[in-house]
Coordinates of N, CA and C in Angstrom, one line a residue:
X41 N 4.1 14.3 17.2 CA 5.2 14.2 16.5 C 4.7 14.8 15.0
X42 N 5.1 16.1 14.8 CA 4.8 16.7 13.5 C 5.7 16.1 12.4
X43 N 5.2 15.5 11.3 CA 5.9 15.1 10.2 C 5.7 16.0 8.9
X44 N 6.8 16.4 8.3 CA 6.6 17.1 7.1 C 6.0 16.1 6.0
X45 N 5.1 16.7 5.3 CA 4.5 15.7 4.3 C 5.4 15.1 3.2
X46 N 6.3 16.0 2.7 CA 7.3 15.5 1.8 C 8.1 14.5 2.3
X47 N 8.7 14.9 3.6 CA 9.5 13.9 4.1 C 8.8 12.5 4.4
X48 N 7.7 12.5 4.9 CA 6.9 11.2 5.2 C 6.7 10.5 3.8
X49 N 6.2 11.3 2.9 CA 5.9 10.4 1.6 C 7.3 9.9 1.0
X50 N 8.4 10.6 1.0 CA 9.5 10.1 0.4 C 10.1 8.9 1.1
X51 N 9.9 9.1 2.5 CA 10.7 7.9 3.4 C 9.7 6.7 3.3
X52 N 8.3 6.8 3.1 CA 7.3 5.8 3.0 C 7.5 4.9 1.7
X53 N 8.2 5.4 0.7 CA 8.1 4.6 -0.6 C 9.5 4.1 -1.0
X54 N 9.5 3.0 -1.7 CA 10.6 2.4 -2.3 C 10.4 2.3 -3.9
X55 N 11.3 2.1 -4.6 CA 11.2 2.1 -6.1 C 10.2 1.1 -6.6
X56 N 10.3 -0.1 -5.9 CA 9.4 -1.1 -6.3 C 8.0 -1.1 -5.9
X57 N 7.6 -0.1 -5.2 CA 6.3 0.1 -4.4 C 6.2 -0.5 -3.1
X58 N 7.4 -0.9 -2.5 CA 7.6 -1.4 -1.3 C 8.1 -0.5 -0.3
X59 N 7.6 -0.4 1.0 CA 8.2 0.7 1.8 C 8.5 -0.1 3.1
X60 N 9.4 0.3 4.0 CA 9.6 -0.1 5.3 C 9.4 0.8 6.3
X61 N 8.7 0.5 7.5 CA 8.3 1.4 8.5 C 8.7 0.6 9.8
X62 N 8.7 1.5 10.9 CA 8.8 1.1 12.2 C 10.2 0.5 12.5
X63 N 10.1 -0.4 13.4 CA 11.4 -1.1 14.0 C 12.2 -1.8 12.8
X64 N 11.3 -2.7 12.0 CA 12.0 -3.3 11.0 C 12.6 -2.4 10.0
X65 N 12.1 -1.3 9.6 CA 12.8 -0.4 8.8 C 14.2 0.1 9.6
X66 N 14.2 0.4 10.7 CA 15.5 0.8 11.2 C 16.6 -0.2 11.1
X67 N 16.1 -1.5 11.4 CA 17.1 -2.6 11.2 C 17.6 -2.7 9.9
X68 N 16.8 -2.5 8.9 CA 17.1 -2.6 7.4 C 17.2 -1.4 6.7
X69 N 17.7 -0.4 7.3 CA 17.7 1.0 6.8 C 18.7 1.0 5.7
X70 N 20.0 0.4 6.0 CA 21.0 0.4 4.9 C 20.6 -0.3 3.7
X71 N 19.8 -1.3 3.9 CA 19.5 -2.2 2.7 C 18.3 -1.5 1.9
X72 N 17.3 -1.1 2.5 CA 16.1 -0.8 2.0 C 15.7 0.9 2.2
X73 N 16.5 1.5 2.8 CA 16.1 2.9 2.9 C 16.2 3.8 1.7
X74 N 15.6 4.9 1.9 CA 15.5 5.9 0.8 C 17.1 6.3 0.2
X75 N 17.5 6.2 -1.0 CA 16.5 6.1 -2.2 C 16.4 4.7 -2.7
X76 N 16.7 3.7 -1.8 CA 16.4 2.3 -2.1 C 17.5 1.7 -3.0
X77 N 17.5 0.4 -3.0 CA 18.6 -0.1 -3.9 C 18.5 -0.1 -5.4
X78 N 17.4 0.3 -5.9 CA 17.2 0.4 -7.4 C 16.8 1.7 -7.8
X79 N 17.3 2.7 -7.4 CA 17.1 4.1 -7.5 C 16.8 4.6 -9.1
X80 N 15.7 5.0 -9.3 CA 15.3 5.4 -10.5 C 15.1 4.3 -11.7
X81 N 15.0 3.1 -11.2 CA 14.9 2.0 -12.3 C 13.4 1.7 -12.4
X82 N 13.0 1.6 -13.5 CA 11.5 1.4 -14.0 C 11.5 0.2 -14.8
X83 N 10.7 -0.8 -14.5 CA 10.6 -2.0 -15.3 C 9.1 -2.1 -15.9
X84 N 9.0 -2.4 -17.2 CA 7.8 -2.5 -17.9 C 7.6 -4.0 -18.4
X85 N 6.7 -4.6 -18.3 CA 6.4 -5.9 -18.7 C 5.0 -6.0 -19.5
X86 N 5.1 -6.9 -20.5 CA 3.9 -6.9 -21.3 C 3.4 -8.4 -21.5
X87 N 2.2 -8.9 -21.7 CA 1.9 -10.2 -22.0 C 0.4 -10.0 -22.9
X88 N 0.4 -10.6 -24.0 CA -0.8 -10.2 -24.8 C -2.0 -11.1 -24.4
X89 N -1.7 -12.1 -23.5 CA -2.9 -12.7 -23.0 C -3.3 -12.2 -21.5
X90 N -2.8 -11.1 -21.1 CA -3.1 -10.6 -19.7 C -4.5 -10.2 -19.5
X91 N -5.2 -9.8 -20.5 CA -6.7 -9.4 -20.5 C -7.4 -10.0 -21.6
X92 N -8.6 -10.7 -21.2 CA -9.3 -11.3 -22.3 C -10.8 -11.0 -21.9
X93 N -11.6 -10.5 -22.9 CA -13.0 -10.1 -22.7 C -13.1 -9.2 -21.3
X94 N -12.3 -8.3 -21.2 CA -12.5 -7.3 -20.2 C -11.9 -7.9 -18.8
X95 N -11.3 -9.0 -18.7 CA -11.0 -9.6 -17.6 C -9.5 -10.0 -17.6
X96 N -8.8 -9.7 -16.3 CA -7.5 -10.0 -16.1 C -7.3 -11.4 -16.1
X97 N -6.3 -12.0 -16.5 CA -6.0 -13.5 -16.5 C -5.0 -13.9 -15.5
X98 N -5.3 -14.8 -14.6 CA -4.3 -15.0 -13.5 C -2.9 -15.5 -13.9
X99 N -3.0 -16.5 -14.7 CA -1.5 -16.8 -15.1 C -0.6 -15.9 -15.8
X100 N -1.2 -15.1 -16.9 CA -0.3 -14.3 -17.4 C 0.1 -13.0 -16.5
X101 N -0.8 -12.7 -15.8 CA -0.4 -11.6 -14.7 C 0.7 -12.0 -13.8
X102 N 0.5 -13.4 -13.4 CA 1.6 -14.0 -12.5 C 3.0 -14.0 -13.1
X103 N 2.9 -14.4 -14.4 CA 4.1 -14.4 -15.3 C 4.7 -12.9 -15.5
X104 N 3.9 -12.0 -15.6 CA 4.3 -10.6 -15.8 C 4.9 -10.2 -14.5
X105 N 4.4 -10.5 -13.4 CA 4.9 -10.0 -12.0 C 6.2 -10.6 -11.7
X106 N 6.3 -12.0 -11.9 CA 7.6 -12.7 -11.6 C 8.7 -12.2 -12.6
X107 N 8.4 -11.9 -13.8 CA 9.5 -11.3 -14.7 C 9.9 -10.1 -14.3
X108 N 8.9 -9.2 -13.9 CA 9.2 -7.7 -13.6 C 10.0 -7.7 -12.2
X109 N 9.8 -8.6 -11.2 CA 10.6 -8.7 -10.0 C 12.0 -9.0 -10.2
X110 N 12.2 -10.0 -11.3 CA 13.6 -10.5 -11.5 C 14.3 -9.4 -12.4
X111 N 13.6 -8.7 -13.3 CA 14.3 -7.6 -14.0 C 14.4 -6.5 -13.2
X112 N 13.7 -6.2 -12.2 CA 14.0 -5.1 -11.3 C 15.2 -5.3 -10.5
X113 N 15.4 -6.4 -9.9 CA 16.4 -6.8 -8.9 C 17.6 -7.5 -9.5
X114 N 17.5 -8.1 -10.7 CA 18.5 -8.7 -11.3 C 18.7 -10.1 -10.6
X115 N 17.7 -10.7 -9.8 CA 17.7 -11.9 -8.9 C 17.8 -13.0 -10.0
X116 N 18.2 -14.1 -9.7 CA 18.3 -15.2 -10.5 C 16.8 -16.0 -10.6
X117 N 16.0 -15.6 -9.6 CA 14.6 -16.3 -9.7 C 13.6 -15.3 -9.0
X118 N 12.4 -15.4 -9.3 CA 11.3 -14.6 -8.8 C 11.4 -14.8 -7.2
X119 N 11.6 -16.0 -6.7 CA 11.6 -16.2 -5.2 C 12.7 -15.4 -4.6
X120 N 13.9 -15.3 -5.2 CA 15.0 -14.7 -4.6 C 14.8 -13.1 -4.7
X121 N 14.0 -12.6 -5.6 CA 13.7 -11.1 -5.9 C 12.8 -10.9 -4.7
X122 N 11.8 -11.7 -4.4 CA 10.9 -11.2 -3.2 C 11.7 -11.2 -1.9
X123 N 12.7 -12.2 -1.7 CA 13.5 -12.2 -0.6 C 14.6 -11.0 -0.3
X124 N 14.7 -10.3 -1.4 CA 15.5 -9.0 -1.1 C 14.7 -8.1 -0.4
X125 N 13.4 -8.1 -0.5 CA 12.7 -7.0 0.3 C 12.0 -7.4 1.5
X126 N 11.8 -8.8 1.7 CA 11.1 -9.2 2.8 C 11.7 -10.3 3.5
X127 N 11.5 -10.5 4.8 CA 12.2 -11.8 5.5 C 11.1 -12.3 6.5
X128 N 11.3 -13.4 7.0 CA 10.4 -13.9 8.1 C 10.6 -13.1 9.3
X129 N 9.3 -12.9 9.9 CA 9.1 -12.0 11.1 C 8.4 -10.6 10.6
X130 N 8.5 -10.2 9.3 CA 8.0 -9.0 8.9 C 6.4 -9.1 8.9
X131 N 5.8 -8.2 9.3 CA 4.4 -8.0 9.2 C 4.1 -7.0 8.2
X132 N 3.3 -7.4 7.0 CA 3.2 -6.6 5.8 C 1.8 -6.3 5.6
X133 N 1.6 -4.9 5.4 CA 0.3 -4.5 5.0 C 0.4 -4.2 3.7
X134 N -0.8 -4.7 2.8 CA -1.0 -4.3 1.4 C -2.1 -3.3 1.2
X135 N -1.6 -2.0 0.9 CA -2.7 -1.0 0.7 C -3.5 -1.1 -0.6
X136 N -4.6 -1.5 -0.6 CA -5.5 -1.6 -1.7 C -6.1 -0.2 -2.1
X137 N -6.9 -0.2 -3.2 CA -7.7 0.9 -3.5 C -9.1 0.5 -4.1
X138 N -10.1 0.9 -3.3 CA -11.4 0.5 -3.7 C -12.2 1.7 -4.4
X139 N -11.6 2.9 -4.5 CA -12.3 4.1 -4.8 C -13.1 3.9 -6.2
X140 N -12.5 3.3 -7.2 CA -13.2 3.4 -8.4 C -14.0 2.0 -8.6
X141 N -14.5 1.3 -7.6 CA -15.3 0.4 -7.5 C -16.5 0.6 -8.3
X142 N -17.1 -0.4 -9.1 CA -16.8 -1.9 -8.9 C -15.6 -2.3 -9.9
X143 N -15.2 -1.5 -10.9 CA -14.4 -1.9 -12.1 C -13.0 -1.4 -11.9
X144 N -12.8 -0.5 -11.4 CA -11.5 0.2 -11.4 C -10.8 0.1 -9.9
X145 N -10.5 -1.0 -9.5 CA -9.8 -1.1 -8.2 C -8.6 -2.1 -8.2
X146 N -8.1 -2.3 -7.1 CA -7.0 -3.3 -7.1 C -7.4 -4.6 -7.4
X147 N -6.6 -5.3 -8.2 CA -7.2 -6.7 -8.8 C -6.7 -7.8 -7.9
X148 N -7.6 -8.8 -7.8 CA -7.3 -10.0 -7.0 C -6.1 -10.7 -7.6
X149 N -6.1 -10.7 -9.0 CA -4.9 -11.5 -9.6 C -3.5 -10.8 -9.4
X150 N -3.4 -9.5 -9.0 CA -2.2 -8.9 -8.6 C -2.0 -9.3 -7.1
X151 N -3.0 -9.0 -6.3 CA -2.8 -9.2 -4.9 C -2.5 -10.7 -4.5
X152 N -3.1 -11.6 -5.3 CA -2.7 -13.0 -4.9 C -1.1 -13.4 -5.3
X153 N -0.8 -12.8 -6.4 CA 0.6 -12.9 -6.6 C 1.5 -12.3 -5.6
X154 N 1.1 -11.1 -5.1 CA 1.9 -10.5 -3.9 C 2.0 -11.4 -2.8
X155 N 0.8 -11.9 -2.4 CA 0.9 -12.9 -1.4 C 1.8 -14.1 -1.8
X156 N 1.7 -14.6 -3.0 CA 2.5 -15.8 -3.3 C 4.0 -15.4 -3.1
X157 N 4.4 -14.1 -3.4 CA 5.9 -13.7 -3.3 C 6.2 -13.5 -1.8
X158 N 5.3 -13.0 -0.9 CA 5.6 -12.8 0.4 C 5.8 -14.1 1.1
X159 N 5.0 -15.1 0.7 CA 5.1 -16.5 1.3 C 6.4 -17.1 1.0
X160 N 6.8 -17.0 -0.4 CA 8.3 -17.5 -0.5 C 9.3 -16.9 0.2
X161 N 9.0 -15.6 0.7 CA 10.0 -14.9 1.4 C 10.1 -15.2 2.8
X162 N 9.0 -16.1 3.3 CA 8.9 -16.6 4.7 C 7.8 -15.8 5.4
X163 N 7.0 -15.1 4.8 CA 6.1 -14.3 5.5 C 4.7 -15.3 5.8
X164 N 4.2 -15.5 7.0 CA 3.2 -16.1 7.3 C 1.9 -15.4 6.9
X165 N 0.7 -16.1 6.5 CA -0.5 -15.4 5.9 C -1.0 -14.6 7.2
X166 N -1.0 -15.0 8.4 CA -1.4 -14.2 9.5 C -0.7 -12.9 9.6
X167 N 0.6 -12.7 9.0 CA 1.3 -11.6 9.1 C 1.1 -10.6 7.9
X168 N 0.1 -10.9 7.0 CA -0.1 -10.2 5.7 C -1.5 -9.6 6.0
X169 N -1.7 -8.4 5.8 CA -3.0 -7.7 6.1 C -3.3 -6.5 4.9
X170 N -4.5 -6.8 4.5 CA -4.9 -6.0 3.3 C -5.6 -4.8 4.1
X171 N -5.5 -3.5 3.6 CA -6.0 -2.5 4.3 C -6.5 -1.4 3.5
X172 N -7.5 -0.6 3.9 CA -7.8 0.7 3.3 C -8.3 1.5 4.4
X173 N -8.3 2.8 4.3 CA -8.8 3.7 5.5 C -10.2 3.5 5.7
X174 N -11.2 3.4 4.9 CA -12.5 3.3 5.3 C -13.1 1.9 5.1
X175 N -13.6 1.5 6.2 CA -14.2 0.1 6.2 C -15.2 -0.1 5.2
X176 N -16.1 0.7 5.2 CA -17.3 0.4 4.2 C -16.8 0.6 2.8
X177 N -15.9 1.3 2.3 CA -15.4 1.2 1.0 C -14.6 -0.1 0.7
X178 N -13.9 -0.5 1.8 CA -13.1 -1.9 1.6 C -14.2 -3.0 1.3
X179 N -15.3 -3.0 2.1 CA -16.3 -4.0 1.9 C -17.0 -4.0 0.6
X180 N -17.4 -2.6 0.4 CA -18.1 -2.4 -0.8 C -17.3 -2.8 -2.1
X181 N -16.0 -2.7 -2.1 CA -15.0 -3.1 -3.1 C -15.0 -4.7 -3.2
X182 N -15.4 -5.3 -2.1 CA -15.6 -6.9 -2.3 C -14.2 -7.5 -1.9
X183 N -13.2 -6.9 -1.4 CA -11.8 -7.4 -1.2 C -12.0 -8.6 -0.3
X184 N -12.9 -8.5 0.9 CA -13.0 -9.5 1.8 C -13.5 -11.0 1.2
X185 N -14.1 -10.8 0.0 CA -14.7 -12.0 -0.7 C -13.6 -12.8 -1.3
X186 N -12.4 -12.2 -1.6 CA -11.4 -12.9 -2.4 C -10.0 -13.1 -1.6
X187 N -9.9 -12.5 -0.5 CA -8.6 -12.5 0.2 C -8.1 -14.1 0.5
X188 N -7.1 -14.4 0.1 CA -6.6 -15.8 0.4 C -6.9 -16.1 1.9
X189 N -7.3 -17.4 2.2 CA -7.4 -17.8 3.4 C -6.2 -17.6 4.3
X190 N -6.5 -17.0 5.5 CA -5.6 -16.6 6.6 C -5.0 -15.2 6.4
X191 N -5.3 -14.5 5.5 CA -4.8 -13.1 5.3 C -5.8 -12.1 5.8
X192 N -5.3 -11.2 6.7 CA -6.2 -10.4 7.6 C -6.4 -9.3 6.7
X193 N -7.6 -8.5 7.3 CA -7.8 -7.1 6.7 C -8.0 -6.1 7.7
X194 N -7.8 -4.8 7.5 CA -8.2 -3.7 8.5 C -8.4 -2.3 7.9
X195 N -8.9 -1.6 8.8 CA -9.1 -0.1 8.2 C -8.9 0.8 9.5
X196 N -8.9 2.1 9.1 CA -8.7 3.2 10.0 C -9.9 3.6 10.6
X197 N -11.0 3.7 9.9 CA -12.4 4.3 10.4 C -13.4 3.8 9.7
X198 N -14.6 3.7 10.1 CA -15.7 3.0 9.5 C -16.1 3.7 8.1
X199 N -16.2 5.0 8.1 CA -16.7 5.7 6.8 C -16.2 7.1 6.7
X200 N -16.5 7.7 5.6 CA -16.1 9.2 5.5 C -17.3 10.1 5.8
X201 N -17.3 10.7 7.0 CA -18.3 11.6 7.4 C -18.1 13.0 7.0
X202 N -17.2 13.3 6.1 CA -16.9 14.6 5.5 C -15.8 15.3 6.4
X203 N -15.9 15.3 7.7 CA -14.8 16.0 8.5 C -13.6 15.0 9.0
X204 N -14.2 13.7 9.0 CA -13.2 12.7 9.5 C -12.5 13.0 10.8
X205 N -13.3 13.1 11.7 CA -12.8 13.4 13.3 C -12.8 12.3 14.0
X206 N -13.1 11.1 13.7 CA -13.1 9.8 14.5 C -11.7 9.4 14.6
X207 N -11.2 9.6 15.8 CA -9.7 9.4 16.0 C -9.3 8.1 16.5
X208 N -10.3 7.2 16.8 CA -10.0 5.8 17.3 C -9.0 5.0 16.5
X209 N -9.0 5.0 15.2 CA -8.2 4.3 14.5 C -6.9 4.9 14.0
X210 N -6.7 6.2 14.5 CA -5.5 6.9 14.2 C -4.6 7.1 15.2
X211 N -3.2 7.3 15.0 CA -2.3 7.7 16.0 C -1.9 9.0 16.1
X212 N -2.4 9.6 17.3 CA -2.3 11.1 17.6 C -0.9 11.6 17.7
X213 N 0.0 10.9 17.7 CA 1.3 11.0 17.9 C 2.1 11.2 16.6
X214 N 1.4 10.8 15.6 CA 2.2 11.0 14.2 C 1.2 11.6 13.1
X215 N 1.5 12.7 12.6 CA 0.6 13.4 11.8 C 1.3 14.4 10.9
X216 N 0.6 14.8 9.9 CA 1.2 16.0 9.0 C 0.2 17.2 9.3
X217 N 0.9 18.2 9.6 CA 0.3 19.6 9.8 C -0.1 20.3 8.4
X218 N -1.3 20.6 8.1 CA -1.7 21.1 7.0 C -2.0 22.6 7.0
X219 N -1.7 23.3 6.0 CA -1.6 24.8 6.0 C -3.1 25.3 5.7
X220 N -4.1 24.4 5.1 CA -5.2 24.7 4.6 C -6.3 23.7 5.2
X221 N -7.4 24.2 5.4 CA -8.6 23.5 6.0 C -9.7 23.5 5.1
X222 N -10.7 22.5 5.0 CA -11.9 22.6 4.1 C -12.7 23.7 4.7
X223 N -13.8 23.9 3.8 CA -14.7 25.2 4.0 C -15.5 24.8 5.5
X224 N -15.8 23.4 5.6 CA -16.5 23.0 6.8 C -15.7 22.9 8.0
X225 N -14.4 23.0 7.9 CA -13.6 22.7 9.2 C -13.4 24.0 9.9
X226 N -12.9 23.8 11.2 CA -12.7 24.8 12.1 C -11.2 25.0 12.2
X227 N -10.7 26.0 11.6 CA -9.2 26.2 11.6 C -8.6 26.5 12.9
X228 N -9.3 26.6 14.1 CA -8.8 26.9 15.4 C -8.6 25.3 16.1
X229 N -9.3 24.4 15.6 CA -9.2 22.9 16.0 C -8.0 22.2 15.3
X230 N -7.0 21.9 16.2 CA -5.9 21.2 15.5 C -6.2 19.9 14.9
X231 N -7.3 19.3 15.2 CA -7.6 18.0 14.4 C -8.1 18.2 13.2
X232 N -8.7 19.5 12.8 CA -9.1 19.9 11.6 C -7.9 20.2 10.7
X233 N -6.7 20.3 11.1 CA -5.6 20.8 10.4 C -4.4 19.7 10.3
X234 N -4.9 18.6 10.8 CA -3.8 17.5 10.8 C -4.4 16.3 10.2
X235 N -3.3 15.7 9.4 CA -3.6 14.4 8.7 C -3.0 13.3 9.6
X236 N -3.6 12.5 10.2 CA -2.9 11.4 11.2 C -2.6 10.1 10.4
X237 N -1.6 9.5 10.7 CA -1.3 8.0 10.4 C -2.2 7.0 11.0
X238 N -2.7 6.0 10.2 CA -3.6 5.1 11.0 C -2.8 4.4 11.9
X239 N -3.3 4.1 13.2 CA -2.6 3.4 14.3 C -2.1 2.0 13.7
X240 N -2.9 1.4 12.9 CA -2.5 0.2 12.3 C -1.2 0.1 11.6
X241 N -1.0 1.4 11.0 CA 0.4 1.4 10.3 C 1.6 1.7 11.3
X242 N 1.3 2.5 12.2 CA 2.4 3.0 13.2 C 2.7 1.8 14.1
X243 N 1.7 1.0 14.6 CA 1.8 0.1 15.6 C 2.0 -1.4 15.3
X244 N 1.4 -1.8 14.0 CA 1.3 -3.0 13.7 C 2.3 -3.6 12.5
X245 N 2.3 -2.8 11.5 CA 3.1 -3.1 10.3 C 4.5 -2.8 10.2
X246 N 5.3 -3.8 9.7 CA 6.8 -3.3 9.5 C 7.2 -2.9 8.2
X247 N 6.3 -3.4 7.2 CA 6.4 -3.0 5.7 C 5.2 -2.8 5.0
X248 N 5.3 -2.1 4.0 CA 4.1 -2.0 3.2 C 4.4 -2.3 1.7
X249 N 3.2 -2.8 1.0 CA 3.2 -2.9 -0.2 C 2.1 -2.0 -0.9
X250 N 2.5 -1.0 -1.8 CA 1.4 -0.1 -2.2 C 0.8 -0.5 -3.5
X251 N -0.3 -1.1 -3.5 CA -1.1 -1.6 -4.6 C -2.2 -0.6 -5.2
X252 N -1.6 0.4 -5.7 CA -2.3 1.6 -6.4 C -2.9 1.1 -7.7
X253 N -3.8 2.0 -8.1 CA -4.5 1.8 -9.5 C -4.2 3.1 -10.3
X254 N -3.7 2.9 -11.6 CA -3.5 4.1 -12.4 C -4.9 4.6 -13.0
X255 N -5.3 5.9 -12.4 CA -6.6 6.4 -12.7 C -6.6 7.8 -12.5
X256 N -7.6 8.4 -13.1 CA -7.9 9.8 -12.8 C -8.4 10.1 -11.5
X257 N -8.1 11.1 -10.8 CA -8.6 11.6 -9.6 C -9.1 13.0 -9.5
X258 N -10.2 13.4 -9.1 CA -10.7 14.8 -9.2 C -9.9 15.7 -8.4
X259 N -9.3 15.2 -7.2 CA -8.3 16.1 -6.4 C -7.0 16.1 -6.8
X260 N -6.3 14.8 -6.9 CA -4.9 14.7 -7.0 C -4.5 14.9 -8.5
X261 N -5.7 14.7 -9.4 CA -5.3 14.7 -10.9 C -5.1 13.2 -11.4
X262 N -4.2 12.5 -10.6 CA -4.0 11.1 -11.2 C -3.8 10.4 -9.9
X263 N -4.1 9.0 -9.8 CA -4.0 8.2 -8.8 C -2.6 7.2 -9.1
X264 N -1.5 7.2 -8.4 CA -0.5 6.3 -8.5 C 0.0 6.1 -7.1
X265 N 1.2 6.0 -6.8 CA 1.6 5.4 -5.6 C 1.3 6.6 -4.5
X266 N 1.7 7.8 -4.6 CA 1.7 8.6 -3.6 C 0.2 8.8 -3.0
X267 N -0.7 9.1 -4.1 CA -2.0 9.2 -3.8 C -2.6 8.0 -3.0
X268 N -2.4 6.8 -3.6 CA -2.9 5.6 -3.0 C -2.4 5.5 -1.5
X269 N -1.0 5.8 -1.1 CA -0.8 5.6 0.1 C -1.4 6.5 1.1
X270 N -1.4 7.7 0.8 CA -1.9 8.8 1.6 C -3.6 8.8 1.7
X271 N -4.2 8.1 0.8 CA -5.7 8.0 0.9 C -6.0 6.5 0.9

């Protein structure tokens, strides 16, 4: 199935950084489908104690996220806010970003509060999966060392070998056809022209939380939601 890149990325994201995919997305399409229930709404929160001595502080980060979820949704409590997006039976993937390791990566303080929000929405920990496309980068980022007990993790392939033609972790039926190939690629080989979705995403996960990191990127220019989800 050939997927237009623009269509895929717009369908994959919701305003709050949450997206719905697969069967669960179809059942909740009216509620969470693009453009989402909070189209164009941006929430900013601040806390003077969120960073001390160059380190994120767990409790202020928690308070910021709970306030932001309530302001985004208008829910009377942070628990109700999370229940707008998630429900028991969902399998939720959390896309982390290890590229700027060791310092500029997805933070455990934010991840842990996401897990807390998912749990109050009725999601079991075994149905929460942290992931990145490269196994070695995930491990090098140290995510596995602080994942809450019971939360799983996954990846699409072991490492970036330049051409990235190891297909075992990818779904060959779901891809974006690219007009250009790298200098090392063979333009006559369809695998060199296609960007495949991870099998984990198409077969196991019903919803995604996109935990990007605001930073510079030499190819994309800047890393936010779209860049983090596609890489």
